[in-house]
Each structure stands twice: as C-alpha cells, then as structure tokens.
C-alpha cells in the first residue's frame, strides 16, 4: 500500500474536524457529504465506520496518489523524507486493522500567536485577525468556539476509552498541548488501564511551559518524544514566535534535557522542529550553530505549505536565486530545503498578501520586519514600499 496512515491513524483537529493525518488536505465526511466534527458530538469511531474512510483505504491499496495528499508527494519530489515515508517505515510490522495512533489536537488554546500560524491553531490570533478584516469577525470567533470541543463532547471521551486499550502512540500538538491540561486526563486513563507502558507519547510544544506538576506521569510510558518549535534565534525567534522569549525557551529546554537524563523519570527523545518560512529562509544555519554549541539537540525541518503567503515558495525569483547560491555548498539537508523552495512558484497575489499582513502585524504588535530581518528586507525593499 502507498500509505499506512489511513489504516492505523486518525487526527482530531483544533476545530473539531477529523482526518487521516495532519498532512492530508481533506477532512472526514459523512455519507451525506457533510463533515464529521467533534464539536458537534461526533467521534473517531464514527469516522472509522464511514464510507469516506473505506474509500480512502481502497484508494491507497490501489496505489493512487490522492490530491489531498499532494504535500507528501511534493516533499518527496524535493528529496525530503515525507511523513508518508517515515510512517510507512516505522509501522511496517504493525497490524493494519485497528487504530494504533491518535493525533489529538485538543483545541486551539495557545499562549502564542506565531507569524506562521492563524486562529485555526491559536486562540490568541482571533483579535488581530478581526482587526485586520472586521468582515471576517464571525469566522474567526467561530474558530475559537469550535476549539472548545474537548470541554463539550462527552462522547469523545467515552469513545477513546476503548481505543486506548490498543493504541501504541498518542500525539499531542496544538494549540499549545502543555497548556491544555485536559490531555493529562488521557495519560491518567492509560496508566489506570495498565497499558501506558506500551504507549509512546509525542509532543510539539512552543517551549514556553515546563509542566513540573505533571512530569511524573511520563515515567509510566514506553517513551516520550518532545519536539520544540524553534525557528531562529534571539530577536528573530521573538518576532516569529510572538510573544515568545528565546532565552526563556532555552531555559525550559535545559529543564527538559535534565529531566531526560534522569533514568528514574522515564525514557525521552528530545528534538527541535525548525519551521522553514519566508522569515528564516536566509538564516537557516544560525539556529544550527546555536544548538550545536549550546544545547546539542537534533533539528528536524518542517516545511510551510500553507498559509501560502508564509511559505518560502512565495518568494520572488531573485530572493530564491540568492538563497540557492548562498547554500550551494551547505549539507544535503539544507539542499533539500532549497529544492523544496524552488519546486514551484506561488502566485504573486500571495507575495502581496505576505507584505500586507506583515506590515499590519508590525503595526499591531509594535514590531519591525525591517530591523529584525535586514538582509531580506534589503532584497525586497522596492516591493515593501510599493505594496500597500
């Protein structure tokens, strides 16, 4: 089969919709064509019984490349190992007849409003998005309402009790998962059921929180993966991950690293997710230098596909050409990132949107793109001054 995930994985998204995985650009549908939604009382079991999932599984058995999964194909074309490839390898010896992995984004509660994000994944974004376009006020408020589904859908909590008996991996992304303390109730259920020792936990956190009162729960699990979203260093990090503070995040990383070194506290794998966007494409190596010198932690690249106005694919040709030349003799993993950037050119309307939204954000947040990213600004100065 071309992808294992439709057979073993389901994703709960922040707005209550569900899908096969976080990369898939399609949500689960009922037989009448409407979406399943956890905010409306639906469950994972409902999706598992659906014709929608049955058809997708058959398509994958037939080796079809679904349009909804094109982001994996595009990464592979650039020489980047896609989620499809990683998961196929990891789960190749696992029975493909039951829910083995649950990707649980338990709402959009977050304490950051990163430049690469939106209200879909952060409750902090709504006010700024409304200020940007008041006509979309109801849309953005609706995201926040839907993001409250974990507190309202009792069927979901009853339903996952049965699945937890067989699950081998639980993924908690965001929102900010360590801020959503309700997820610790799931861990307590696993411990009580006696199957925690068979389960790997995986987190993607912004690094702003060290959940000291809960870390003792983790020692009961097979392994705990914690990935920190860090895209750059110092003022560039603070700008991209507003209102994050780079030095405070580093101090938390040290706490997590110390925890991982205490074998009585459990088994851990720590890493950094560096999301590659317009903002940091010209400074890719700065974070690597810092981490190698001060933290010694593996870095994994995460490519921005959407929002399109943030993806490096949206950059003008002259900037892409400069970046390509700059990294010409850099390691293969950076070359693959450049291949991804050069793989296609997004419509110029998205470049215009990048400048407009970035300008608005600077005004709203009292920040300065020009001062924070002087090298990139110098290259796009004409467009910056021309586009309003």
PDB file of C-alpha atoms in Angstrom, residues 109-366:
ATOM      1  CA  UNK A 109      -5.871  27.134  23.220  1.00  0.00           C
ATOM      2  CA  UNK A 110      -2.422  28.717  22.979  1.00  0.00           C
ATOM      3  CA  UNK A 111      -0.322  31.441  24.587  1.00  0.00           C
ATOM      4  CA  UNK A 112       1.429  32.460  21.343  1.00  0.00           C
ATOM      5  CA  UNK A 113       0.391  33.945  18.019  1.00  0.00           C
ATOM      6  CA  UNK A 114       3.247  32.941  15.768  1.00  0.00           C
ATOM      7  CA  UNK A 115       3.652  34.717  12.438  1.00  0.00           C
ATOM      8  CA  UNK A 116       3.393  31.356  10.676  1.00  0.00           C
ATOM      9  CA  UNK A 117       0.095  30.485  12.378  1.00  0.00           C
ATOM     10  CA  UNK A 118      -3.580  31.570  12.499  1.00  0.00           C
ATOM     11  CA  UNK A 119      -6.648  31.284  14.715  1.00  0.00           C
ATOM     12  CA  UNK A 120      -7.060  27.707  13.445  1.00  0.00           C
ATOM     13  CA  UNK A 121      -4.225  26.679  15.771  1.00  0.00           C
ATOM     14  CA  UNK A 122      -4.058  29.564  18.248  1.00  0.00           C
ATOM     15  CA  UNK A 123      -6.818  31.268  20.189  1.00  0.00           C
ATOM     16  CA  UNK A 124      -4.541  34.309  20.515  1.00  0.00           C
ATOM     17  CA  UNK A 125      -4.890  35.173  16.826  1.00  0.00           C
ATOM     18  CA  UNK A 126      -8.606  35.993  16.707  1.00  0.00           C
ATOM     19  CA  UNK A 127      -8.433  39.627  17.901  1.00  0.00           C
ATOM     20  CA  UNK A 128      -5.639  40.506  15.470  1.00  0.00           C
ATOM     21  CA  UNK A 129      -7.343  38.780  12.538  1.00  0.00           C
ATOM     22  CA  UNK A 130     -10.562  40.630  13.309  1.00  0.00           C
ATOM     23  CA  UNK A 131      -8.664  43.921  13.445  1.00  0.00           C
ATOM     24  CA  UNK A 132      -7.134  43.074  10.052  1.00  0.00           C
ATOM     25  CA  UNK A 133     -10.512  42.350   8.483  1.00  0.00           C
ATOM     26  CA  UNK A 134     -13.591  43.113  10.547  1.00  0.00           C
ATOM     27  CA  UNK A 135     -15.814  41.475   7.914  1.00  0.00           C
ATOM     28  CA  UNK A 136     -14.395  38.091   8.948  1.00  0.00           C
ATOM     29  CA  UNK A 137     -15.139  38.608  12.628  1.00  0.00           C
ATOM     30  CA  UNK A 138     -17.691  35.802  12.874  1.00  0.00           C
ATOM     31  CA  UNK A 139     -15.391  33.367  11.055  1.00  0.00           C
ATOM     32  CA  UNK A 140     -12.555  33.898  13.495  1.00  0.00           C
ATOM     33  CA  UNK A 141     -14.795  33.817  16.552  1.00  0.00           C
ATOM     34  CA  UNK A 142     -16.251  30.573  15.225  1.00  0.00           C
ATOM     35  CA  UNK A 143     -12.788  29.001  15.183  1.00  0.00           C
ATOM     36  CA  UNK A 144     -12.428  29.798  18.860  1.00  0.00           C
ATOM     37  CA  UNK A 145     -15.868  28.364  19.642  1.00  0.00           C
ATOM     38  CA  UNK A 146     -15.116  25.161  17.740  1.00  0.00           C
ATOM     39  CA  UNK A 147     -11.761  24.980  19.502  1.00  0.00           C
ATOM     40  CA  UNK A 148     -13.623  24.391  22.771  1.00  0.00           C
ATOM     41  CA  UNK A 149     -14.829  20.949  21.638  1.00  0.00           C
ATOM     42  CA  UNK A 150     -12.783  18.938  24.199  1.00  0.00           C
ATOM     43  CA  UNK A 151     -14.797  20.527  27.003  1.00  0.00           C
ATOM     44  CA  UNK A 152     -18.153  19.808  25.373  1.00  0.00           C
ATOM     45  CA  UNK A 153     -18.029  16.426  23.611  1.00  0.00           C
ATOM     46  CA  UNK A 154     -18.581  13.776  26.275  1.00  0.00           C
ATOM     47  CA  UNK A 155     -18.964  11.091  23.591  1.00  0.00           C
ATOM     48  CA  UNK A 156     -15.355  11.701  22.524  1.00  0.00           C
ATOM     49  CA  UNK A 157     -14.014  10.927  25.998  1.00  0.00           C
ATOM     50  CA  UNK A 158     -16.161   7.810  26.289  1.00  0.00           C
ATOM     51  CA  UNK A 159     -15.172   6.674  22.798  1.00  0.00           C
ATOM     52  CA  UNK A 160     -11.406   6.926  23.218  1.00  0.00           C
ATOM     53  CA  UNK A 161     -11.510   4.785  26.375  1.00  0.00           C
ATOM     54  CA  UNK A 162     -12.000   1.751  24.161  1.00  0.00           C
ATOM     55  CA  UNK A 163      -9.333   2.791  21.646  1.00  0.00           C
ATOM     56  CA  UNK A 164      -6.739   3.441  24.342  1.00  0.00           C
ATOM     57  CA  UNK A 165      -6.566  -0.296  25.032  1.00  0.00           C
ATOM     58  CA  UNK A 166      -4.892  -0.834  21.650  1.00  0.00           C
ATOM     59  CA  UNK A 167      -3.126   2.473  20.989  1.00  0.00           C
ATOM     60  CA  UNK A 168       0.663   2.454  20.695  1.00  0.00           C
ATOM     61  CA  UNK A 169       1.217   6.170  20.164  1.00  0.00           C
ATOM     62  CA  UNK A 170      -0.506   9.373  21.273  1.00  0.00           C
ATOM     63  CA  UNK A 171       0.454  12.650  19.604  1.00  0.00           C
ATOM     64  CA  UNK A 172      -0.369  15.963  21.260  1.00  0.00           C
ATOM     65  CA  UNK A 173       0.135  19.012  19.095  1.00  0.00           C
ATOM     66  CA  UNK A 174      -1.649  22.315  19.294  1.00  0.00           C
ATOM     67  CA  UNK A 175      -2.701  24.820  20.213  1.00  0.00           C
ATOM     68  CA  UNK A 176      -0.132  24.526  22.923  1.00  0.00           C
ATOM     69  CA  UNK A 177      -0.561  20.982  24.303  1.00  0.00           C
ATOM     70  CA  UNK A 178       1.190  21.634  27.619  1.00  0.00           C
ATOM     71  CA  UNK A 179      -1.263  24.474  28.236  1.00  0.00           C
ATOM     72  CA  UNK A 180      -4.217  22.151  27.592  1.00  0.00           C
ATOM     73  CA  UNK A 181      -4.026  20.269  30.859  1.00  0.00           C
ATOM     74  CA  UNK A 182      -7.087  18.165  29.998  1.00  0.00           C
ATOM     75  CA  UNK A 183      -4.795  15.958  27.949  1.00  0.00           C
ATOM     76  CA  UNK A 184      -3.201  14.748  31.165  1.00  0.00           C
ATOM     77  CA  UNK A 185      -6.552  13.081  31.931  1.00  0.00           C
ATOM     78  CA  UNK A 186      -5.893  10.804  28.950  1.00  0.00           C
ATOM     79  CA  UNK A 187      -2.488   9.892  30.349  1.00  0.00           C
ATOM     80  CA  UNK A 188      -4.052   9.081  33.710  1.00  0.00           C
ATOM     81  CA  UNK A 189      -6.557   6.808  31.958  1.00  0.00           C
ATOM     82  CA  UNK A 190      -3.734   4.948  30.209  1.00  0.00           C
ATOM     83  CA  UNK A 191      -1.901   4.484  33.492  1.00  0.00           C
ATOM     84  CA  UNK A 192      -5.071   3.284  35.220  1.00  0.00           C
ATOM     85  CA  UNK A 193      -5.810   0.827  32.381  1.00  0.00           C
ATOM     86  CA  UNK A 194      -2.286  -0.551  32.706  1.00  0.00           C
ATOM     87  CA  UNK A 195      -1.285  -0.038  29.066  1.00  0.00           C
ATOM     88  CA  UNK A 196       0.824   3.127  29.455  1.00  0.00           C
ATOM     89  CA  UNK A 197       3.998   1.031  29.204  1.00  0.00           C
ATOM     90  CA  UNK A 198       3.026   0.131  25.617  1.00  0.00           C
ATOM     91  CA  UNK A 199       2.439   3.737  24.512  1.00  0.00           C
ATOM     92  CA  UNK A 200       4.796   6.372  23.144  1.00  0.00           C
ATOM     93  CA  UNK A 201       3.815   9.996  23.732  1.00  0.00           C
ATOM     94  CA  UNK A 202       4.752  12.702  21.251  1.00  0.00           C
ATOM     95  CA  UNK A 203       4.508  16.459  21.843  1.00  0.00           C
ATOM     96  CA  UNK A 204       5.104  19.523  19.740  1.00  0.00           C
ATOM     97  CA  UNK A 205       5.428  22.468  22.126  1.00  0.00           C
ATOM     98  CA  UNK A 206       6.466  26.106  21.827  1.00  0.00           C
ATOM     99  CA  UNK A 207       8.777  25.604  24.801  1.00  0.00           C
ATOM    100  CA  UNK A 208       7.175  28.272  26.955  1.00  0.00           C
ATOM    101  CA  UNK A 209       5.913  25.825  29.590  1.00  0.00           C
ATOM    102  CA  UNK A 210       7.611  23.268  31.811  1.00  0.00           C
ATOM    103  CA  UNK A 211       4.738  21.271  33.385  1.00  0.00           C
ATOM    104  CA  UNK A 212       6.510  20.397  36.602  1.00  0.00           C
ATOM    105  CA  UNK A 213       3.442  19.106  38.439  1.00  0.00           C
ATOM    106  CA  UNK A 214       2.677  16.584  35.680  1.00  0.00           C
ATOM    107  CA  UNK A 215       6.065  15.256  34.571  1.00  0.00           C
ATOM    108  CA  UNK A 216       5.838  12.274  36.936  1.00  0.00           C
ATOM    109  CA  UNK A 217       3.067  10.875  34.712  1.00  0.00           C
ATOM    110  CA  UNK A 218       5.504  10.477  31.833  1.00  0.00           C
ATOM    111  CA  UNK A 219       7.688   7.884  33.571  1.00  0.00           C
ATOM    112  CA  UNK A 220       4.916   5.293  33.197  1.00  0.00           C
ATOM    113  CA  UNK A 221       5.017   5.423  29.389  1.00  0.00           C
ATOM    114  CA  UNK A 222       7.201   3.500  26.961  1.00  0.00           C
ATOM    115  CA  UNK A 223       8.799   6.650  25.601  1.00  0.00           C
ATOM    116  CA  UNK A 224       8.149  10.391  25.494  1.00  0.00           C
ATOM    117  CA  UNK A 225       9.079  12.442  22.412  1.00  0.00           C
ATOM    118  CA  UNK A 226       9.142  16.196  22.921  1.00  0.00           C
ATOM    119  CA  UNK A 227       9.765  18.463  19.954  1.00  0.00           C
ATOM    120  CA  UNK A 228      10.246  22.186  20.489  1.00  0.00           C
ATOM    121  CA  UNK A 229       9.103  24.691  17.860  1.00  0.00           C
ATOM    122  CA  UNK A 230      12.120  26.954  17.440  1.00  0.00           C
ATOM    123  CA  UNK A 231      12.640  28.587  14.065  1.00  0.00           C
ATOM    124  CA  UNK A 232      15.503  31.001  14.717  1.00  0.00           C
ATOM    125  CA  UNK A 233      17.491  32.675  17.491  1.00  0.00           C
ATOM    126  CA  UNK A 234      17.093  35.724  19.722  1.00  0.00           C
ATOM    127  CA  UNK A 235      15.145  38.655  18.217  1.00  0.00           C
ATOM    128  CA  UNK A 236      14.211  36.712  15.084  1.00  0.00           C
ATOM    129  CA  UNK A 237      12.716  33.944  17.235  1.00  0.00           C
ATOM    130  CA  UNK A 238      10.852  36.508  19.346  1.00  0.00           C
ATOM    131  CA  UNK A 239       9.412  38.077  16.195  1.00  0.00           C
ATOM    132  CA  UNK A 240       8.317  34.808  14.554  1.00  0.00           C
ATOM    133  CA  UNK A 241       7.032  33.197  17.762  1.00  0.00           C
ATOM    134  CA  UNK A 242       5.443  36.289  19.354  1.00  0.00           C
ATOM    135  CA  UNK A 243       5.319  36.858  22.315  1.00  0.00           C
ATOM    136  CA  UNK A 244       7.856  34.096  22.926  1.00  0.00           C
ATOM    137  CA  UNK A 245      11.161  34.878  24.571  1.00  0.00           C
ATOM    138  CA  UNK A 246      14.125  32.965  23.169  1.00  0.00           C
ATOM    139  CA  UNK A 247      16.180  32.942  26.355  1.00  0.00           C
ATOM    140  CA  UNK A 248      13.235  31.754  28.464  1.00  0.00           C
ATOM    141  CA  UNK A 249      12.558  28.934  25.995  1.00  0.00           C
ATOM    142  CA  UNK A 250      16.211  27.870  26.129  1.00  0.00           C
ATOM    143  CA  UNK A 251      15.993  27.714  29.935  1.00  0.00           C
ATOM    144  CA  UNK A 252      12.976  25.422  29.616  1.00  0.00           C
ATOM    145  CA  UNK A 253      14.849  23.257  27.114  1.00  0.00           C
ATOM    146  CA  UNK A 254      17.575  22.797  29.695  1.00  0.00           C
ATOM    147  CA  UNK A 255      14.961  21.687  32.251  1.00  0.00           C
ATOM    148  CA  UNK A 256      13.569  19.134  29.794  1.00  0.00           C
ATOM    149  CA  UNK A 257      17.074  17.945  28.943  1.00  0.00           C
ATOM    150  CA  UNK A 258      17.913  17.470  32.617  1.00  0.00           C
ATOM    151  CA  UNK A 259      14.664  15.529  33.033  1.00  0.00           C
ATOM    152  CA  UNK A 260      15.585  13.265  30.117  1.00  0.00           C
ATOM    153  CA  UNK A 261      18.936  12.436  31.716  1.00  0.00           C
ATOM    154  CA  UNK A 262      17.311  11.082  34.883  1.00  0.00           C
ATOM    155  CA  UNK A 263      16.515   7.428  34.091  1.00  0.00           C
ATOM    156  CA  UNK A 264      14.144   7.278  37.044  1.00  0.00           C
ATOM    157  CA  UNK A 265      11.943   9.875  35.331  1.00  0.00           C
ATOM    158  CA  UNK A 266      11.281   7.876  32.177  1.00  0.00           C
ATOM    159  CA  UNK A 267      12.584   7.453  28.625  1.00  0.00           C
ATOM    160  CA  UNK A 268      12.821  10.556  26.435  1.00  0.00           C
ATOM    161  CA  UNK A 269      13.719  11.722  22.948  1.00  0.00           C
ATOM    162  CA  UNK A 270      14.077  15.478  22.567  1.00  0.00           C
ATOM    163  CA  UNK A 271      14.365  17.449  19.350  1.00  0.00           C
ATOM    164  CA  UNK A 272      13.678  20.768  17.667  1.00  0.00           C
ATOM    165  CA  UNK A 273      11.218  21.436  14.860  1.00  0.00           C
ATOM    166  CA  UNK A 274      12.500  24.332  12.769  1.00  0.00           C
ATOM    167  CA  UNK A 275       9.673  25.520  10.554  1.00  0.00           C
ATOM    168  CA  UNK A 276      11.054  26.922   7.311  1.00  0.00           C
ATOM    169  CA  UNK A 277       9.212  30.018   6.119  1.00  0.00           C
ATOM    170  CA  UNK A 278       9.801  33.315   4.351  1.00  0.00           C
ATOM    171  CA  UNK A 279      11.118  34.746   7.600  1.00  0.00           C
ATOM    172  CA  UNK A 280      14.046  32.418   8.222  1.00  0.00           C
ATOM    173  CA  UNK A 281      14.990  31.064   4.788  1.00  0.00           C
ATOM    174  CA  UNK A 282      18.081  33.314   4.640  1.00  0.00           C
ATOM    175  CA  UNK A 283      19.194  32.413   8.188  1.00  0.00           C
ATOM    176  CA  UNK A 284      18.796  28.625   8.200  1.00  0.00           C
ATOM    177  CA  UNK A 285      22.226  27.973   9.633  1.00  0.00           C
ATOM    178  CA  UNK A 286      22.004  30.357  12.605  1.00  0.00           C
ATOM    179  CA  UNK A 287      19.843  28.061  14.721  1.00  0.00           C
ATOM    180  CA  UNK A 288      22.016  25.073  13.853  1.00  0.00           C
ATOM    181  CA  UNK A 289      25.150  26.902  15.010  1.00  0.00           C
ATOM    182  CA  UNK A 290      23.492  27.917  18.283  1.00  0.00           C
ATOM    183  CA  UNK A 291      22.084  24.464  19.055  1.00  0.00           C
ATOM    184  CA  UNK A 292      25.324  22.677  18.207  1.00  0.00           C
ATOM    185  CA  UNK A 293      27.248  24.985  20.514  1.00  0.00           C
ATOM    186  CA  UNK A 294      24.899  25.357  23.476  1.00  0.00           C
ATOM    187  CA  UNK A 295      22.200  22.660  23.535  1.00  0.00           C
ATOM    188  CA  UNK A 296      23.239  19.643  21.433  1.00  0.00           C
ATOM    189  CA  UNK A 297      19.819  18.539  20.242  1.00  0.00           C
ATOM    190  CA  UNK A 298      18.741  17.212  16.815  1.00  0.00           C
ATOM    191  CA  UNK A 299      16.913  19.616  14.491  1.00  0.00           C
ATOM    192  CA  UNK A 300      14.138  18.484  12.148  1.00  0.00           C
ATOM    193  CA  UNK A 301      12.945  20.698   9.321  1.00  0.00           C
ATOM    194  CA  UNK A 302       9.246  21.379   8.891  1.00  0.00           C
ATOM    195  CA  UNK A 303       8.194  22.947   5.572  1.00  0.00           C
ATOM    196  CA  UNK A 304       5.474  25.579   5.348  1.00  0.00           C
ATOM    197  CA  UNK A 305       2.952  24.722   2.642  1.00  0.00           C
ATOM    198  CA  UNK A 306       0.170  26.892   3.988  1.00  0.00           C
ATOM    199  CA  UNK A 307      -0.594  29.662   4.639  1.00  0.00           C
ATOM    200  CA  UNK A 308       0.806  30.185   1.142  1.00  0.00           C
ATOM    201  CA  UNK A 309       1.871  33.755   1.868  1.00  0.00           C
ATOM    202  CA  UNK A 310       4.327  32.428   4.507  1.00  0.00           C
ATOM    203  CA  UNK A 311       5.809  29.542   2.506  1.00  0.00           C
ATOM    204  CA  UNK A 312       9.302  30.088   1.004  1.00  0.00           C
ATOM    205  CA  UNK A 313       7.712  29.053  -2.297  1.00  0.00           C
ATOM    206  CA  UNK A 314       6.135  32.527  -2.424  1.00  0.00           C
ATOM    207  CA  UNK A 315       9.452  34.396  -2.511  1.00  0.00           C
ATOM    208  CA  UNK A 316      10.429  36.447  -5.594  1.00  0.00           C
ATOM    209  CA  UNK A 317      12.749  34.712  -8.037  1.00  0.00           C
ATOM    210  CA  UNK A 318      15.721  36.928  -7.199  1.00  0.00           C
ATOM    211  CA  UNK A 319      15.483  36.004  -3.496  1.00  0.00           C
ATOM    212  CA  UNK A 320      15.204  32.310  -4.332  1.00  0.00           C
ATOM    213  CA  UNK A 321      18.220  32.644  -6.610  1.00  0.00           C
ATOM    214  CA  UNK A 322      20.216  34.322  -3.849  1.00  0.00           C
ATOM    215  CA  UNK A 323      19.256  31.663  -1.285  1.00  0.00           C
ATOM    216  CA  UNK A 324      20.115  28.888  -3.727  1.00  0.00           C
ATOM    217  CA  UNK A 325      23.557  30.351  -4.314  1.00  0.00           C
ATOM    218  CA  UNK A 326      24.136  31.076  -0.614  1.00  0.00           C
ATOM    219  CA  UNK A 327      23.542  27.477   0.398  1.00  0.00           C
ATOM    220  CA  UNK A 328      25.234  25.922  -2.658  1.00  0.00           C
ATOM    221  CA  UNK A 329      27.929  24.184  -0.608  1.00  0.00           C
ATOM    222  CA  UNK A 330      25.860  23.505   2.510  1.00  0.00           C
ATOM    223  CA  UNK A 331      24.920  19.983   3.710  1.00  0.00           C
ATOM    224  CA  UNK A 332      22.388  17.857   1.879  1.00  0.00           C
ATOM    225  CA  UNK A 333      19.563  18.510   4.343  1.00  0.00           C
ATOM    226  CA  UNK A 334      19.712  22.220   3.516  1.00  0.00           C
ATOM    227  CA  UNK A 335      19.950  21.477  -0.202  1.00  0.00           C
ATOM    228  CA  UNK A 336      16.694  19.541   0.057  1.00  0.00           C
ATOM    229  CA  UNK A 337      15.031  22.532   1.684  1.00  0.00           C
ATOM    230  CA  UNK A 338      16.176  24.725  -1.200  1.00  0.00           C
ATOM    231  CA  UNK A 339      14.864  22.127  -3.652  1.00  0.00           C
ATOM    232  CA  UNK A 340      11.503  22.333  -1.902  1.00  0.00           C
ATOM    233  CA  UNK A 341      11.509  26.136  -2.167  1.00  0.00           C
ATOM    234  CA  UNK A 342      12.380  26.002  -5.868  1.00  0.00           C
ATOM    235  CA  UNK A 343       9.859  23.250  -6.608  1.00  0.00           C
ATOM    236  CA  UNK A 344       7.127  25.718  -7.551  1.00  0.00           C
ATOM    237  CA  UNK A 345       6.326  29.423  -7.563  1.00  0.00           C
ATOM    238  CA  UNK A 346       3.201  30.527  -5.757  1.00  0.00           C
ATOM    239  CA  UNK A 347       1.023  33.181  -7.365  1.00  0.00           C
ATOM    240  CA  UNK A 348       2.206  36.759  -6.850  1.00  0.00           C
ATOM    241  CA  UNK A 349      -1.027  37.594  -5.030  1.00  0.00           C
ATOM    242  CA  UNK A 350       0.316  35.599  -2.071  1.00  0.00           C
ATOM    243  CA  UNK A 351       3.542  37.636  -2.068  1.00  0.00           C
ATOM    244  CA  UNK A 352       1.454  40.783  -1.961  1.00  0.00           C
ATOM    245  CA  UNK A 353      -0.502  39.290   0.930  1.00  0.00           C
ATOM    246  CA  UNK A 354       2.708  38.479   2.798  1.00  0.00           C
ATOM    247  CA  UNK A 355       3.785  42.124   2.705  1.00  0.00           C
ATOM    248  CA  UNK A 356       0.358  43.461   3.606  1.00  0.00           C
ATOM    249  CA  UNK A 357      -0.149  41.124   6.567  1.00  0.00           C
ATOM    250  CA  UNK A 358       3.424  41.539   7.794  1.00  0.00           C
ATOM    251  CA  UNK A 359       3.091  45.312   7.705  1.00  0.00           C
ATOM    252  CA  UNK A 360      -0.195  45.147   9.580  1.00  0.00           C
ATOM    253  CA  UNK A 361       1.286  42.778  12.144  1.00  0.00           C
ATOM    254  CA  UNK A 362       4.224  45.112  12.726  1.00  0.00           C
ATOM    255  CA  UNK A 363       1.872  47.989  13.389  1.00  0.00           C
ATOM    256  CA  UNK A 364      -0.448  45.933  15.604  1.00  0.00           C
ATOM    257  CA  UNK A 365       2.383  44.383  17.644  1.00  0.00           C
ATOM    258  CA  UNK A 366       4.811  47.325  17.613  1.00  0.00           C
TER     259      UNK A 366
END
